[in-house]
C-alpha atoms as one frame of an Amber mdcrd trajectory, in Angstrom:
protein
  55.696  47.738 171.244  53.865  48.397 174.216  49.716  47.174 174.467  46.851
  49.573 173.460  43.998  50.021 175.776  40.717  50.307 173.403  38.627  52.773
 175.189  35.210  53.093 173.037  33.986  52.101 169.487  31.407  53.450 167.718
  29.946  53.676 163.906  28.422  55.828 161.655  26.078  55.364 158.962  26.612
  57.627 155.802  26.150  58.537 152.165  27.587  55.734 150.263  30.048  58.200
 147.574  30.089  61.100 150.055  31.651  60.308 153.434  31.212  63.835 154.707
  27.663  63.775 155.385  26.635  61.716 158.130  22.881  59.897 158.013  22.889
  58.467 161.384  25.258  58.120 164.350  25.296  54.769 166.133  25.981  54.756
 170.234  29.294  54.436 171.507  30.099  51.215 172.910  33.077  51.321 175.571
  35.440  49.393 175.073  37.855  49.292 177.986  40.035  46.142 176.827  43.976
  46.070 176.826  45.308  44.421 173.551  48.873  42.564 174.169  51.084  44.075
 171.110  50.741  40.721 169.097  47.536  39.906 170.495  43.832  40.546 168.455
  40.915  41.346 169.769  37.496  41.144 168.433  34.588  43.838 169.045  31.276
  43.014 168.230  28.808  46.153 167.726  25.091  46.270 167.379  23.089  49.143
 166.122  19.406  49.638 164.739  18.642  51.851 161.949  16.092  54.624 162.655
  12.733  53.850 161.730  12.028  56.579 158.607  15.378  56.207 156.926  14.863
  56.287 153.699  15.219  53.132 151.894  18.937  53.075 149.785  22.163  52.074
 150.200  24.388  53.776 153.070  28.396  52.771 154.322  28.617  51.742 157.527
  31.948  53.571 158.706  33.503  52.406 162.364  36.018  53.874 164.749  37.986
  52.921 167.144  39.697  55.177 170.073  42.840  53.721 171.478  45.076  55.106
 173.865  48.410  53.618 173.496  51.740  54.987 175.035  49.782  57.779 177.043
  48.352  58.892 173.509  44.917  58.537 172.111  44.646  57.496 168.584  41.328
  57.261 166.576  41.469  54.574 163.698  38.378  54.801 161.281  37.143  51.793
 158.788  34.490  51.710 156.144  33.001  48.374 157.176  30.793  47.748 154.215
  27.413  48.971 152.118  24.562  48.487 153.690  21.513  48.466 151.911  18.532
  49.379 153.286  15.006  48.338 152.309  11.595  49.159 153.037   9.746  45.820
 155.021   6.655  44.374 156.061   4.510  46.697 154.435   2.187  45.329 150.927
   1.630  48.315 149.565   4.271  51.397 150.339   2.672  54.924 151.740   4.771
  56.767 148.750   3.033  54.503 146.509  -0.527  55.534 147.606  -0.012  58.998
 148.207   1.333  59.096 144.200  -1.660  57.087 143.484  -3.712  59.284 145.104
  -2.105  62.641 143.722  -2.339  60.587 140.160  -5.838  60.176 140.313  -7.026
  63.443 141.563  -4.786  65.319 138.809  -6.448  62.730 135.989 -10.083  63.203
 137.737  -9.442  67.430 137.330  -8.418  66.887 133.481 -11.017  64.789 133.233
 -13.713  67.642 134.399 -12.140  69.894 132.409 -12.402  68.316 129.592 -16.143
  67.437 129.580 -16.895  70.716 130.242 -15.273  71.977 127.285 -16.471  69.591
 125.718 -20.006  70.303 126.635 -19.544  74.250 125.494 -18.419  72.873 121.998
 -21.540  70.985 121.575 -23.602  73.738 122.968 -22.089  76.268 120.334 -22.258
  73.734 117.118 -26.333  73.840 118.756 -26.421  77.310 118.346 -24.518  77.574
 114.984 -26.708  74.843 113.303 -30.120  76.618 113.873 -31.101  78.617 110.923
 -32.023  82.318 111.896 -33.463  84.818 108.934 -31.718  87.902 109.115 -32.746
  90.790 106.803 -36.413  92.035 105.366 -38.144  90.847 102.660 -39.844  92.351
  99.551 -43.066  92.589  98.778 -42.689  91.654  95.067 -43.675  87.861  96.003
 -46.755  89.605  97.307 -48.369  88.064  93.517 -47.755  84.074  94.309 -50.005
  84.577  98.044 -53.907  85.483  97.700 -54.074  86.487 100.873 -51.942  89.271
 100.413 -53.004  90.767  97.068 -56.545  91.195  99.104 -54.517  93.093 101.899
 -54.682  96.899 102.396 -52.204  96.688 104.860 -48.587  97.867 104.457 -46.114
  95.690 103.608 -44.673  95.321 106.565 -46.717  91.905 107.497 -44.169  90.542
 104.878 -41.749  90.424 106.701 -42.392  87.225 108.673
């Protein structure tokens, strides 16, 4: 066995059942260390998430480039779920932009239905006032004095 010469690490951050799709791509970090062929070696790596990822929970996936024997070998290792989670923050911007949109939809029902509301009322208004349609006879012309001492046609009956 001869030794390996590490030449850079670097991680990923992706989808935690779909390895394929990569959120985020950490720096590389060089590595430049020879590794005796029953020696170990630890790397330490530090990355930052970006600022708008969503929150969820992501697999942080390393790799490590080797050259060993004049050949350079990649070795890649899920290093464990990370879970990421929205902080500092009392009240969340989704929260009061759905708040918002909530409202303003329950404010437009709202208006709608008052003003349906108010055309019902105006039409049961309407409906409940009592308008005479049609003519009346004459013949109850008898029962009124007033009208048996009328020469006028019979047309002032019809009020």
């Amino acid at each position: 066995h001869s030794p390996l010469k590490v030449l850079y690490t670097r991680a990923t951050l992706q989808l935690l059942h779909d390895h394929r799709l990569i959120v985020q791509n950490f720096t590389v970090q060089d590595g430049s260390t020879v590794v005796s062929p029953r020696g170990k070696e630890t790397f330490n790596y530090l990355f930052s998430i970006k600022k708008f990822l969503q929150p969820g929970s992501y697999d942080l996936v390393g790799h490590v480039v080797y050259e060993m024997d004049g050949k350079v070998y990649r070795n890649v290792f899920h290093n464990g779920t990370i879970d990421v989670v929205e902080g500092g923050m009392f009240v969340k911007g989704e929260t009061i932009f759905l708040s918002s949109l909530g409202l303003g939809l329950l404010g437009l029902v709202g208006m709608w239905a008052y003003t349906k509301v108010q055309e019902f009322i105006k039409k049961q208004r309407r409906s409940n006032k009592k308008v005479e349609i049609g003519t009346r006879t004459c013949s109850d012309a008898s029962s009124n004095e007033w009208l048996q001492v009328s020469t006028e046609p019979c047309f002032l009956c019809n009020f």
